[in-house]
Coordinates of C-alpha atoms and ligand atoms in Angstrom, one line a residue:
X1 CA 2.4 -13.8 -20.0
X2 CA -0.3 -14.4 -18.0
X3 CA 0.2 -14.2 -14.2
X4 CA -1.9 -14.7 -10.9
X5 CA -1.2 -12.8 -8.1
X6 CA -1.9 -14.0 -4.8
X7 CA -2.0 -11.5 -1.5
X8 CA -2.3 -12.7 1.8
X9 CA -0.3 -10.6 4.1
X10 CA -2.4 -9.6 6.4
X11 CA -6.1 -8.9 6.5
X12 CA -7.1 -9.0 3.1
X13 CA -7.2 -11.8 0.9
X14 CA -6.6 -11.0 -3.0
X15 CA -6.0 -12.6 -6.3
X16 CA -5.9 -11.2 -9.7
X17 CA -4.8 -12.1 -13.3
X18 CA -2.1 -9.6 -15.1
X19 CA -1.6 -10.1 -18.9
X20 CA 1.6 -8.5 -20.1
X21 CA 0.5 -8.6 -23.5
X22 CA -1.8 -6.1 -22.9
X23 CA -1.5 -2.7 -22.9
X24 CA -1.9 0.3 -20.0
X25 CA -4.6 -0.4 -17.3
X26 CA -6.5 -2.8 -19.3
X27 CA -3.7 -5.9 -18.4
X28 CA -5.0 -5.9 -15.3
X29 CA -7.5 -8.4 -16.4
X30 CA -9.7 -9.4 -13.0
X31 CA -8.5 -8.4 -9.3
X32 CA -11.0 -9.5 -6.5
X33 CA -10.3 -8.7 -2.7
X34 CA -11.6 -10.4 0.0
X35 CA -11.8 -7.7 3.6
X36 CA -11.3 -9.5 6.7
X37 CA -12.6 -6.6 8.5
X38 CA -15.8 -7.4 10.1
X39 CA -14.2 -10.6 11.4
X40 CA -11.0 -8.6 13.3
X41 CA -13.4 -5.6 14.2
X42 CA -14.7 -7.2 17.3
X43 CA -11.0 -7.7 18.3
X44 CA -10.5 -3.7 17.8
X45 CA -7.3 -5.4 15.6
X46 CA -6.1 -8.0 13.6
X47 CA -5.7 -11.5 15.2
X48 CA -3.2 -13.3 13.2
X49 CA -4.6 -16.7 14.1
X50 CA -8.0 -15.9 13.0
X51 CA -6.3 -14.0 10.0
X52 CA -4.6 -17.0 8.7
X53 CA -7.5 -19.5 9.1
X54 CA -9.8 -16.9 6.5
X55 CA -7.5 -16.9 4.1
X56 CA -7.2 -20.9 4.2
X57 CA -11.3 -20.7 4.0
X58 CA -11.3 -17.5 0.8
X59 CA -8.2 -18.0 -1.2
X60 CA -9.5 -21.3 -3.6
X61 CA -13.1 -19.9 -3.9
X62 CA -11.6 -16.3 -4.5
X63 CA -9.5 -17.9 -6.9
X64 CA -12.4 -19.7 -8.6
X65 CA -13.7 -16.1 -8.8
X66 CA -11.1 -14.5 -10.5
X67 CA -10.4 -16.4 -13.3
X68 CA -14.1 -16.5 -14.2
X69 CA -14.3 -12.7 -14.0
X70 CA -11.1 -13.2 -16.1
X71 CA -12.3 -15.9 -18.6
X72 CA -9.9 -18.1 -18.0
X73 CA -8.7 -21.5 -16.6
X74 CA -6.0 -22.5 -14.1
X75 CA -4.4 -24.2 -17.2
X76 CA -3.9 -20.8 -19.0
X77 CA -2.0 -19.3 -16.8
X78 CA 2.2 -18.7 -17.4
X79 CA 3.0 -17.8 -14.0
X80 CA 2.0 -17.6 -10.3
X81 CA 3.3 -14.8 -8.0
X82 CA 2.6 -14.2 -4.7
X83 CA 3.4 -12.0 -1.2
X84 CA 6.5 -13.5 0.4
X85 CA 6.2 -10.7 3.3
X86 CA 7.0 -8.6 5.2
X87 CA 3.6 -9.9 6.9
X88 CA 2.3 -12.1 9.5
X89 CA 3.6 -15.6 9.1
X90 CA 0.9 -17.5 9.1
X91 CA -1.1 -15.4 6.8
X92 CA 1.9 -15.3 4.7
X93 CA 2.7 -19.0 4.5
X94 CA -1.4 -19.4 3.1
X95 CA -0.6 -17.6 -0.2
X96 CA 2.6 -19.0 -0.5
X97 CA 1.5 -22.4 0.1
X98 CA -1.2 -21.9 -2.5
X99 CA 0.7 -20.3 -4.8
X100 CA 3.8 -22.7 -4.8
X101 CA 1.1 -25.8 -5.1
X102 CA -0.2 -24.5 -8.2
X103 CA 3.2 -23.4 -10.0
X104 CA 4.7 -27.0 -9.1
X105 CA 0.5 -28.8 -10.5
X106 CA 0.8 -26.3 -13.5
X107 CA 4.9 -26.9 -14.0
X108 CA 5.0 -23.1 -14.5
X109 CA 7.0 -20.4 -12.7
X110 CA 6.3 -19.0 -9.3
X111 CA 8.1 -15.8 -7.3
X112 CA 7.6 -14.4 -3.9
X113 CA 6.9 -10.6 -4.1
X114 CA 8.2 -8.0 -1.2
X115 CA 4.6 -6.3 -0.3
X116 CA 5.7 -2.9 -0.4
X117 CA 7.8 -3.5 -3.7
X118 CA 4.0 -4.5 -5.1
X119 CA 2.6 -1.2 -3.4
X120 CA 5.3 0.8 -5.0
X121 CA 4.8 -0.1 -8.4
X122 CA 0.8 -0.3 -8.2
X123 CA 1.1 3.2 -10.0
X124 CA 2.6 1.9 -12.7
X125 CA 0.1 -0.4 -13.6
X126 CA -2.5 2.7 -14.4
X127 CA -2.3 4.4 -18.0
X128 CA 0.8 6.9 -19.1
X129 CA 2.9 5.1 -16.0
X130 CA 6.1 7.5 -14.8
X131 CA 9.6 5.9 -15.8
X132 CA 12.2 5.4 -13.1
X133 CA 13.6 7.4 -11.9
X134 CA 11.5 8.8 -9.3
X135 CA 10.8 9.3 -5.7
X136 CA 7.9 7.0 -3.7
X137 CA 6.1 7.8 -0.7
X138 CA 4.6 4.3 1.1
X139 CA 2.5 4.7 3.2
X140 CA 0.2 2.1 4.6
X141 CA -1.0 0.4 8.0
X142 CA 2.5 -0.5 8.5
X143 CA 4.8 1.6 6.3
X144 CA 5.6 5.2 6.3
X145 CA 8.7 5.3 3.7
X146 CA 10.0 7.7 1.4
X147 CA 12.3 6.0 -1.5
X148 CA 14.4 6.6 -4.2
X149 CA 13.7 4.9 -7.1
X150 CA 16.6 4.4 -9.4
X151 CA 15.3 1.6 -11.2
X152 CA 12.8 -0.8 -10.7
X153 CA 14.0 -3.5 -8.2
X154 CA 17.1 -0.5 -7.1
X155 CA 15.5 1.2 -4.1
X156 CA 17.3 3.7 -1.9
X157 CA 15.6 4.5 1.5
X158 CA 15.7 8.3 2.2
X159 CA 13.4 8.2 4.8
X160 CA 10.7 6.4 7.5
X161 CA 8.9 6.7 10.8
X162 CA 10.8 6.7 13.2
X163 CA 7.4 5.0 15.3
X164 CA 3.5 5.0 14.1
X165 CA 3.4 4.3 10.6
X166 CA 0.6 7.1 9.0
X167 CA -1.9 4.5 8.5
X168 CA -1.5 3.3 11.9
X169 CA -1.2 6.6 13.0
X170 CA -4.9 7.4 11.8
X171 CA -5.9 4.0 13.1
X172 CA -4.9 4.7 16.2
X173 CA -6.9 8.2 16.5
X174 CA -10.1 7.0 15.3
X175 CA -10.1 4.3 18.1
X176 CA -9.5 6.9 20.5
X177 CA -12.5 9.0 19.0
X178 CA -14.4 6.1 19.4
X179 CA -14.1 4.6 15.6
X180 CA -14.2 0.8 15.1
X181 CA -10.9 -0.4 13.6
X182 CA -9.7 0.3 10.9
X183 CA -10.9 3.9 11.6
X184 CA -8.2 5.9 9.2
X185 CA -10.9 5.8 6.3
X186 CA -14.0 6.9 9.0
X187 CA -11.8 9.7 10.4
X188 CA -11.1 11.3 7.2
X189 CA -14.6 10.9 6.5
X190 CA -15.7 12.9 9.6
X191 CA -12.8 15.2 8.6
X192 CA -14.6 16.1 5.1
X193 CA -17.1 17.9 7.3
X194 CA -14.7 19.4 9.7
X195 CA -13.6 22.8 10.5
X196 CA -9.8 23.8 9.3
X197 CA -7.9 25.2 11.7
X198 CA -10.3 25.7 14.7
X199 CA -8.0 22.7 16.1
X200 CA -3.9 22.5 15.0
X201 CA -1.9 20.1 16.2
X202 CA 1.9 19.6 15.2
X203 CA 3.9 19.1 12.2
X204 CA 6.1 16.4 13.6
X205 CA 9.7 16.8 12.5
X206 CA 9.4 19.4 9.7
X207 CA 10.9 22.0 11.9
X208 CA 15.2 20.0 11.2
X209 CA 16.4 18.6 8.6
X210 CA 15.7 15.2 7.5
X211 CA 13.3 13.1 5.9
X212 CA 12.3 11.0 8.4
X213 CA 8.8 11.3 10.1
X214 CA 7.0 10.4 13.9
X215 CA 3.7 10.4 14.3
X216 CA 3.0 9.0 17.9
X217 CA 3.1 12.1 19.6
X218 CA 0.3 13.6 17.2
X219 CA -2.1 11.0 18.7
X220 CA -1.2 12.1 21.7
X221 CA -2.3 15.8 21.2
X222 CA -5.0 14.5 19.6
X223 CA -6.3 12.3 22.5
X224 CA -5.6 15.8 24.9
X225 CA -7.6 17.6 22.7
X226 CA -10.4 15.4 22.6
X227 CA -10.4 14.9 26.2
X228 CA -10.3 18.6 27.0
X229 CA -13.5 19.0 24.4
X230 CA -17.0 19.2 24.9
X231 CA -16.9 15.8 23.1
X232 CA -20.1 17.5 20.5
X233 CA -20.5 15.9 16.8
X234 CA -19.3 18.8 15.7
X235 CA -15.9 18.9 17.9
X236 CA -15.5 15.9 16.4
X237 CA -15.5 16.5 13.4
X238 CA -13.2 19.2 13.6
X239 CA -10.2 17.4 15.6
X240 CA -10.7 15.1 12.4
X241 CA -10.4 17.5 9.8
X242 CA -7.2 19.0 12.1
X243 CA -5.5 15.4 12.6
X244 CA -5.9 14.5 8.9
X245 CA -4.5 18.3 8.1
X246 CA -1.6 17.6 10.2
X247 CA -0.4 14.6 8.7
X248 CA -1.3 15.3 5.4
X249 CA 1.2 18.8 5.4
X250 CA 3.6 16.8 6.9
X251 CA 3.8 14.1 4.4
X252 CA 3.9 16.6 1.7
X253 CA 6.6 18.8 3.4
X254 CA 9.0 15.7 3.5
X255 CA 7.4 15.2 -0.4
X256 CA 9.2 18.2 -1.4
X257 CA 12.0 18.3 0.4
X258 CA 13.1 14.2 -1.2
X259 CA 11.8 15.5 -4.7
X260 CA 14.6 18.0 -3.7
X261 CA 17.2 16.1 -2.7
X262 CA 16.5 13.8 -5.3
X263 CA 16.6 16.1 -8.0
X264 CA 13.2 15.1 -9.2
X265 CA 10.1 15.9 -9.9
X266 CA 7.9 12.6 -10.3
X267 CA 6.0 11.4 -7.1
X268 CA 4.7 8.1 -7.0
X269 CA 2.2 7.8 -4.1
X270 CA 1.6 3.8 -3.0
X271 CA -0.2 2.4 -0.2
X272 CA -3.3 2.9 1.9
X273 CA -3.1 6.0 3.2
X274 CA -2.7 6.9 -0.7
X275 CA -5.9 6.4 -1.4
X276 CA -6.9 9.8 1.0
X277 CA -8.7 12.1 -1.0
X278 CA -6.9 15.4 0.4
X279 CA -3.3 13.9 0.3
X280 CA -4.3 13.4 -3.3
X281 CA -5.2 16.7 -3.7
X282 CA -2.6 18.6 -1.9
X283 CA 0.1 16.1 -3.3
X284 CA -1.6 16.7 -6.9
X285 CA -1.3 20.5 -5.9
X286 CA 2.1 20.6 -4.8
X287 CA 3.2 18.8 -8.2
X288 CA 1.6 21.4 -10.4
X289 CA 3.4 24.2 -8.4
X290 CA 6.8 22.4 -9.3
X291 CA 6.2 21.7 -12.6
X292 CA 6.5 18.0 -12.1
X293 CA 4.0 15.2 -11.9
X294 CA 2.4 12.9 -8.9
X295 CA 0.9 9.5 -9.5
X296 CA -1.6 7.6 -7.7
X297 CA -3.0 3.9 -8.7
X298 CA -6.5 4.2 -8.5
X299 CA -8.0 4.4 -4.8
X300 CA -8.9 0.6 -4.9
X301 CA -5.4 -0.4 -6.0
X302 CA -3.8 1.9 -2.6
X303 CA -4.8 -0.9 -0.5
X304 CA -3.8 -4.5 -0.1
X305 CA -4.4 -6.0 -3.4
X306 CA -3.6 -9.1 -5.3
X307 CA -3.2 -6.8 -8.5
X308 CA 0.1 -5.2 -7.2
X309 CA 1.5 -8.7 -6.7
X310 CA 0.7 -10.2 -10.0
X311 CA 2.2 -7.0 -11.7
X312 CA 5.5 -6.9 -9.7
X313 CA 5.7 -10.8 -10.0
X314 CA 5.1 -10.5 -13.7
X315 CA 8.0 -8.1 -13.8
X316 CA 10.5 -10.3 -12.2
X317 CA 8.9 -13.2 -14.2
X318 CA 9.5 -11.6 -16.8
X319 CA 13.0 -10.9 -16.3
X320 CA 13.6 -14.6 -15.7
X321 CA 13.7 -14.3 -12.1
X322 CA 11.6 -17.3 -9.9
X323 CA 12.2 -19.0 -6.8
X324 CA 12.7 -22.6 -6.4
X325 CA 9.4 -25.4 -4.7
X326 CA 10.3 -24.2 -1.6
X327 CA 7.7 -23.0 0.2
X328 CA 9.5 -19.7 1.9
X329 CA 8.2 -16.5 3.4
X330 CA 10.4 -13.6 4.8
X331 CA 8.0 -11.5 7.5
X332 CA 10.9 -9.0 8.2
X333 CA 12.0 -7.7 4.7
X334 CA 14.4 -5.2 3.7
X335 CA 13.3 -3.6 0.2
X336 CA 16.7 -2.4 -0.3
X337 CA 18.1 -5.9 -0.2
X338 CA 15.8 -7.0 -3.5
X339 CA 17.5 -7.9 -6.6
X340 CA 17.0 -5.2 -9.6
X341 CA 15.2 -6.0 -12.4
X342 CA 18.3 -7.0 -14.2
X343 CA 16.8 -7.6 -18.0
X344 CA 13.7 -5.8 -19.1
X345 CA 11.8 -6.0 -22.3
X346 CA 11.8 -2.0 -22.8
X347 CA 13.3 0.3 -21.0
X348 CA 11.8 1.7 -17.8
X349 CA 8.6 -0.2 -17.4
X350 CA 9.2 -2.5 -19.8
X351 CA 6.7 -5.2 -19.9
X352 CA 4.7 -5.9 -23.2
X353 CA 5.5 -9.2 -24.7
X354 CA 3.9 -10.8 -27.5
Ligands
KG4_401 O1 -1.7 -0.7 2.4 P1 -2.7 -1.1 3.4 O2 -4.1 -1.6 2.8 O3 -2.3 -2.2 4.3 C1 -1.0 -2.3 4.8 O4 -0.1 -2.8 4.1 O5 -0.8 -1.8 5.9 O6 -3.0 0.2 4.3 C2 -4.0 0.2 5.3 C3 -3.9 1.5 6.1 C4 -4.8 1.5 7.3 O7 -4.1 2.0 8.4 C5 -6.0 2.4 6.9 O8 -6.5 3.1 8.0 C6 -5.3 3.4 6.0 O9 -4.4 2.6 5.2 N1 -6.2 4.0 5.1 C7 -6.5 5.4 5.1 C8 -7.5 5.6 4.1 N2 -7.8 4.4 3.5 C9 -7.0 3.5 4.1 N3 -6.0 6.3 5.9 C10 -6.5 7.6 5.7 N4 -7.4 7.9 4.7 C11 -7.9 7.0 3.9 N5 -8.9 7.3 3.0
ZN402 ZN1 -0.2 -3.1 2.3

């Protein structure tokens, strides 16, 4: 089955092809993604408005794109999926518009994906995937979220922010240190040439019990040490490296504890703060200690990506889930509300057809 995947959620536009007939990482048979970035930077955010109105202008020719890069045509496709939220609206309602056009032109199948269902299986899309069960840790611009994973589609929330997501929480700090948005990538770059520990700041709430996590007040001990600094390259530098230390140890602290209370030892790792080189490393770390394993989609696939949404959609698809013509997005989304994955080709996974 052949599936386009449409993501428009917020400020990236992306569309790929997944083939379920093929096997491991090479299904993923084009993804292109479009960055909205230089047009929001000015803004020091995104504008929803002016988020919509690009991904009216870049999903068609991105489109166009992808299924050259793919060698195929519109008319070989066997099914569209496409972000149905949580998102902005507007932005939303583009890709579903799109996507619902071309399922009803085509008479084929469409579904609406839940974005951070896409982010959470993204791993599973790379070679030797982990089976359910397992424990996820989302964490993007707008998601910090630590979930059980029974089976695809049966997600039990153990844990979330209680305010900043970590994404925003890095985004947030890098505009303070004078980064243009989105600054969590530039400030863990400047971190790489930091000093550890000449500045520490606070593991928020891994001194109870819990799994949930906070991450405003971090910014704030950031912004006092940076005002109480000689403000120097160098200083810089190494209120980055202690930031991006800080949240990194507390994300892996409430790792291990929901492995724990799990009783598991596979981490999935999903969303763009995944794609942080030293949360890979001191995740990848942690696993070896235990025994257990950590899984990361490639760094390109840890941010918004059309890829995600044509493999989740192809799952469901698959299972002869779909949505009726009506064009329908859901910006507020509970992940725990989804439907599971009720028949599967194989077990776990399960997606190869013939
Ligand atoms: O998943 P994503 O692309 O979009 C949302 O669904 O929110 O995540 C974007 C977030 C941004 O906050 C960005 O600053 C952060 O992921 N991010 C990073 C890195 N790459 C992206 N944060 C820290 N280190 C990175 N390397
Ligand atoms: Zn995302």
């Amino acid at each position: 089955m052949k599936v386009l995947g449409i993501e428009s959620s917020c400020d990236e536009t992306g569309v790929a092809v997944y083939d379920t007939a093929l096997a491991g990482a090479s299904a993923l048979r084009a993804h292109q993604v479009y960055s909205q970035i230089a047009l929001h930077a000015e803004y020091g955010g995104v504008v929803p408005e002016l988020a919509s109105r690009d991904h009216v202008r870049k999903l068609l020719p991105l489109l166009r794109q992808t299924l050259d890069e793919a060698g195929l045509k519109v008319g070989d496709l066997d099914g569209v999926a496409y972000t149905a939220g949580p998102g902005l609206v507007g932005a939303l309602l583009v890709g579903a518009s799109v996507a619902r056009a071309l399922a009803w032109g085509l008479d084929i199948p469409a579904i609406g994906v839940h974005h951070m269902e896409g982010h959470l299986l993204a791993p599973l899309m790379e070679n030797d995937p982990p089976q359910p069960p397992f424990v996820a840790l989302l964490v993007s611009g707008g998601h910090t979220q630590l979930v059980a994973v029974e089976a695809i589609g049966r997600y039990r929330l153990l844990g979330e922010t209680l305010d900043d997501a970590a994404g925003e929480a890095f985004d947030k700090t890098a505009k303070m240190m004078g980064l243009p948005y989105p600054g969590g990538p530039q400030l863990a770059a400047l971190a790489e040439a930091g000093t550890p520990g000449r500045f520490r700041f606070a593991r928020p709430m891994t001194d109870r019990p819990g799994l949930d996590f906070s991450f405003s007040g971090l910014k704030t001990q950031v912004l006092l040490a940076w005002r109480g600094s000689d403000q120097t390259e160098t200083t810089r530098h190494d209120i980055a490296r202690g930031f991006e230390d800080a949240v990194v140890d507390t994300l892996a602290i409430k790792c291990e504890r929901a492995l724990d209370a799990a009783e598991s030892d596979i981490l999935v790792v999903a969303g763009g703060v995944g794609a942080n080189r030293r949360l890979r490393a001191r995740l990848q770390t942690m696993a070896t200690r235990r025994g257990g394993r950590v899984c990361f989609p490639r760094p390109e696939l840890c941010t918004d990506n059309g890829a995600m949404i044509a493999f989740a959609g192809a799952l469901r698809l698959q299972a002869g889930q779909q949505g009726d013509a009506a064009v329908h997005v859901t910006p507020r989304w509970d992940m725990a509300s989804l439907p599971p994955l009720v028949a599967a080709a194989e077990p776990g996974v399960g997606i190869r057809d013939s």
